[in-house]
């Protein structure tokens, strides 16, 4: 009888050891198969090229103004020289501001990318979550990201609150 109990105990503990199931996906591969993703990238590419063309035109205009200034510099009075220098500086400020508005971290390109691509990424993440639950997977990692990124994790394995308690804080009271 002790022998059967021992075997039953071993079987139960071995099931617990193999309970976690892992899988991975390649989101880059998945996204390349979605027509709406290709369309969004195309829209972003068109907008980016238009804005870059405008930026290039602005800086070529500044370069033309500077060359004209250098050629005329000897003929200009101090007042005229200062005025032309200020025009060039102001034009350069405007060009840099335009470039920042379009391509900066809070620029239109970034905002457009978030608006167009985020819903597609959310759709993929939801599909991954549904598959994970259907196949009883605990963790899904993204193979295509540079740093291995976890896309889905069963909340049963989230130890964040335990760590917060261990550090002497109360979970759910983030400042």
GROMACS .gro file of C-alpha atoms in nm:
model
  175
    1UNK     CA    1   0.000   0.000   0.000
    2UNK     CA    2   0.285   0.239   0.085
    3UNK     CA    3   0.436   0.161  -0.254
    4UNK     CA    4   0.114   0.268  -0.436
    5UNK     CA    5   0.089   0.590  -0.235
    6UNK     CA    6   0.451   0.671  -0.313
    7UNK     CA    7   0.395   0.613  -0.687
    8UNK     CA    8   0.077   0.824  -0.678
    9UNK     CA    9   0.271   1.101  -0.499
   10UNK     CA   10   0.547   1.090  -0.762
   11UNK     CA   11   0.295   1.105  -1.046
   12UNK     CA   12   0.120   1.405  -0.893
   13UNK     CA   13   0.443   1.596  -0.836
   14UNK     CA   14   0.571   1.516  -1.187
   15UNK     CA   15   0.250   1.656  -1.338
   16UNK     CA   16   0.312   1.981  -1.148
   17UNK     CA   17   0.667   2.001  -1.279
   18UNK     CA   18   0.552   1.983  -1.641
   19UNK     CA   19   0.244   2.201  -1.604
   20UNK     CA   20   0.390   2.517  -1.757
   21UNK     CA   21   0.360   2.529  -2.134
   22UNK     CA   22   0.561   2.769  -2.346
   23UNK     CA   23   0.531   2.874  -2.709
   24UNK     CA   24   0.660   3.148  -2.935
   25UNK     CA   25   0.537   3.351  -3.228
   26UNK     CA   26   0.708   3.564  -3.488
   27UNK     CA   27   0.502   3.884  -3.494
   28UNK     CA   28   0.704   4.027  -3.780
   29UNK     CA   29   0.612   3.724  -3.992
   30UNK     CA   30   0.248   3.750  -3.883
   31UNK     CA   31   0.225   4.123  -3.958
   32UNK     CA   32   0.374   4.076  -4.306
   33UNK     CA   33   0.076   3.854  -4.387
   34UNK     CA   34  -0.183   4.116  -4.294
   35UNK     CA   35  -0.300   4.339  -4.582
   36UNK     CA   36  -0.406   4.616  -4.343
   37UNK     CA   37  -0.052   4.626  -4.200
   38UNK     CA   38   0.098   4.656  -4.549
   39UNK     CA   39  -0.151   4.932  -4.628
   40UNK     CA   40  -0.066   5.119  -4.306
   41UNK     CA   41   0.308   5.096  -4.380
   42UNK     CA   42   0.243   5.223  -4.731
   43UNK     CA   43   0.047   5.523  -4.599
   44UNK     CA   44   0.323   5.602  -4.351
   45UNK     CA   45   0.587   5.571  -4.622
   46UNK     CA   46   0.403   5.813  -4.852
   47UNK     CA   47   0.358   6.070  -4.574
   48UNK     CA   48   0.719   6.031  -4.463
   49UNK     CA   49   0.852   6.086  -4.816
   50UNK     CA   50   0.636   6.397  -4.863
   51UNK     CA   51   0.752   6.547  -4.536
   52UNK     CA   52   1.116   6.457  -4.603
   53UNK     CA   53   1.091   6.623  -4.943
   54UNK     CA   54   0.961   6.941  -4.775
   55UNK     CA   55   1.242   6.927  -4.516
   56UNK     CA   56   1.499   6.888  -4.796
   57UNK     CA   57   1.349   7.183  -4.984
   58UNK     CA   58   1.361   7.398  -4.670
   59UNK     CA   59   1.728   7.321  -4.607
   60UNK     CA   60   1.825   7.368  -4.972
   61UNK     CA   61   1.654   7.710  -4.959
   62UNK     CA   62   1.859   7.794  -4.649
   63UNK     CA   63   2.175   7.679  -4.826
   64UNK     CA   64   2.089   7.896  -5.129
   65UNK     CA   65   2.025   8.196  -4.902
   66UNK     CA   66   2.357   8.142  -4.722
   67UNK     CA   67   2.554   8.116  -5.048
   68UNK     CA   68   2.390   8.432  -5.180
   69UNK     CA   69   2.473   8.603  -4.851
   70UNK     CA   70   2.838   8.497  -4.875
   71UNK     CA   71   2.861   8.624  -5.232
   72UNK     CA   72   2.706   8.962  -5.142
   73UNK     CA   73   2.867   8.997  -4.799
   74UNK     CA   74   3.139   9.237  -4.906
   75UNK     CA   75   2.891   9.471  -5.070
   76UNK     CA   76   2.649   9.485  -4.775
   77UNK     CA   77   2.643   9.741  -4.498
   78UNK     CA   78   2.656   9.617  -4.137
   79UNK     CA   79   2.282   9.671  -4.099
   80UNK     CA   80   2.201   9.479  -4.419
   81UNK     CA   81   2.442   9.201  -4.320
   82UNK     CA   82   2.273   9.159  -3.980
   83UNK     CA   83   1.928   9.158  -4.141
   84UNK     CA   84   2.028   8.885  -4.392
   85UNK     CA   85   2.195   8.680  -4.116
   86UNK     CA   86   1.880   8.706  -3.907
   87UNK     CA   87   1.667   8.598  -4.206
   88UNK     CA   88   1.886   8.291  -4.255
   89UNK     CA   89   1.879   8.207  -3.883
   90UNK     CA   90   1.501   8.249  -3.868
   91UNK     CA   91   1.452   8.034  -4.179
   92UNK     CA   92   1.675   7.765  -4.025
   93UNK     CA   93   1.475   7.773  -3.700
   94UNK     CA   94   1.153   7.730  -3.897
   95UNK     CA   95   1.299   7.440  -4.096
   96UNK     CA   96   1.418   7.264  -3.780
   97UNK     CA   97   1.081   7.320  -3.613
   98UNK     CA   98   0.901   7.173  -3.914
   99UNK     CA   99   1.136   6.874  -3.907
  100UNK     CA  100   1.071   6.826  -3.534
  101UNK     CA  101   0.693   6.854  -3.582
  102UNK     CA  102   0.695   6.584  -3.848
  103UNK     CA  103   0.974   6.346  -3.739
  104UNK     CA  104   1.030   6.420  -3.369
  105UNK     CA  105   0.936   6.186  -3.084
  106UNK     CA  106   0.595   6.352  -3.056
  107UNK     CA  107   0.577   6.430  -3.427
  108UNK     CA  108   0.308   6.353  -3.678
  109UNK     CA  109   0.489   6.046  -3.813
  110UNK     CA  110   0.505   5.889  -3.468
  111UNK     CA  111   0.141   5.974  -3.397
  112UNK     CA  112   0.030   5.842  -3.736
  113UNK     CA  113   0.224   5.521  -3.679
  114UNK     CA  114   0.056   5.474  -3.342
  115UNK     CA  115  -0.288   5.549  -3.488
  116UNK     CA  116  -0.250   5.316  -3.786
  117UNK     CA  117  -0.043   5.027  -3.650
  118UNK     CA  118  -0.150   5.000  -3.284
  119UNK     CA  119  -0.500   4.864  -3.366
  120UNK     CA  120  -0.342   4.599  -3.589
  121UNK     CA  121  -0.094   4.501  -3.318
  122UNK     CA  122  -0.379   4.486  -3.064
  123UNK     CA  123  -0.573   4.259  -3.300
  124UNK     CA  124  -0.273   4.025  -3.329
  125UNK     CA  125  -0.217   4.028  -2.952
  126UNK     CA  126  -0.582   3.939  -2.892
  127UNK     CA  127  -0.560   3.649  -3.139
  128UNK     CA  128  -0.244   3.526  -2.963
  129UNK     CA  129  -0.420   3.549  -2.627
  130UNK     CA  130  -0.718   3.349  -2.755
  131UNK     CA  131  -0.491   3.079  -2.901
  132UNK     CA  132  -0.293   3.064  -2.576
  133UNK     CA  133  -0.608   3.007  -2.375
  134UNK     CA  134  -0.744   2.751  -2.622
  135UNK     CA  135  -0.419   2.552  -2.618
  136UNK     CA  136  -0.370   2.595  -2.241
  137UNK     CA  137  -0.038   2.777  -2.285
  138UNK     CA  138   0.109   2.968  -1.995
  139UNK     CA  139   0.366   3.184  -2.176
  140UNK     CA  140   0.411   3.305  -2.534
  141UNK     CA  141   0.727   3.484  -2.641
  142UNK     CA  142   0.792   3.693  -2.951
  143UNK     CA  143   1.075   3.553  -3.159
  144UNK     CA  144   1.105   3.860  -3.384
  145UNK     CA  145   1.182   4.117  -3.115
  146UNK     CA  146   1.548   4.195  -3.046
  147UNK     CA  147   1.509   4.136  -2.676
  148UNK     CA  148   1.288   3.834  -2.620
  149UNK     CA  149   0.953   3.982  -2.538
  150UNK     CA  150   0.669   3.806  -2.363
  151UNK     CA  151   0.341   3.862  -2.544
  152UNK     CA  152   0.115   3.657  -2.322
  153UNK     CA  153   0.151   3.521  -1.972
  154UNK     CA  154  -0.102   3.346  -1.758
  155UNK     CA  155  -0.181   3.564  -1.459
  156UNK     CA  156  -0.128   3.259  -1.236
  157UNK     CA  157   0.248   3.313  -1.275
  158UNK     CA  158   0.255   3.688  -1.210
  159UNK     CA  159   0.459   3.741  -0.895
  160UNK     CA  160   0.462   4.121  -0.913
  161UNK     CA  161   0.234   4.168  -0.611
  162UNK     CA  162   0.441   3.919  -0.409
  163UNK     CA  163   0.757   4.117  -0.488
  164UNK     CA  164   0.588   4.444  -0.386
  165UNK     CA  165   0.480   4.288  -0.055
  166UNK     CA  166   0.832   4.145  -0.003
  167UNK     CA  167   0.971   4.496  -0.050
  168UNK     CA  168   0.736   4.622   0.219
  169UNK     CA  169   0.476   4.797   0.006
  170UNK     CA  170   0.107   4.741  -0.056
  171UNK     CA  171   0.010   4.624  -0.407
  172UNK     CA  172  -0.231   4.839  -0.602
  173UNK     CA  173  -0.117   5.170  -0.450
  174UNK     CA  174   0.118   5.292  -0.724
  175UNK     CA  175   0.202   5.661  -0.700
   0.00000   0.00000   0.00000
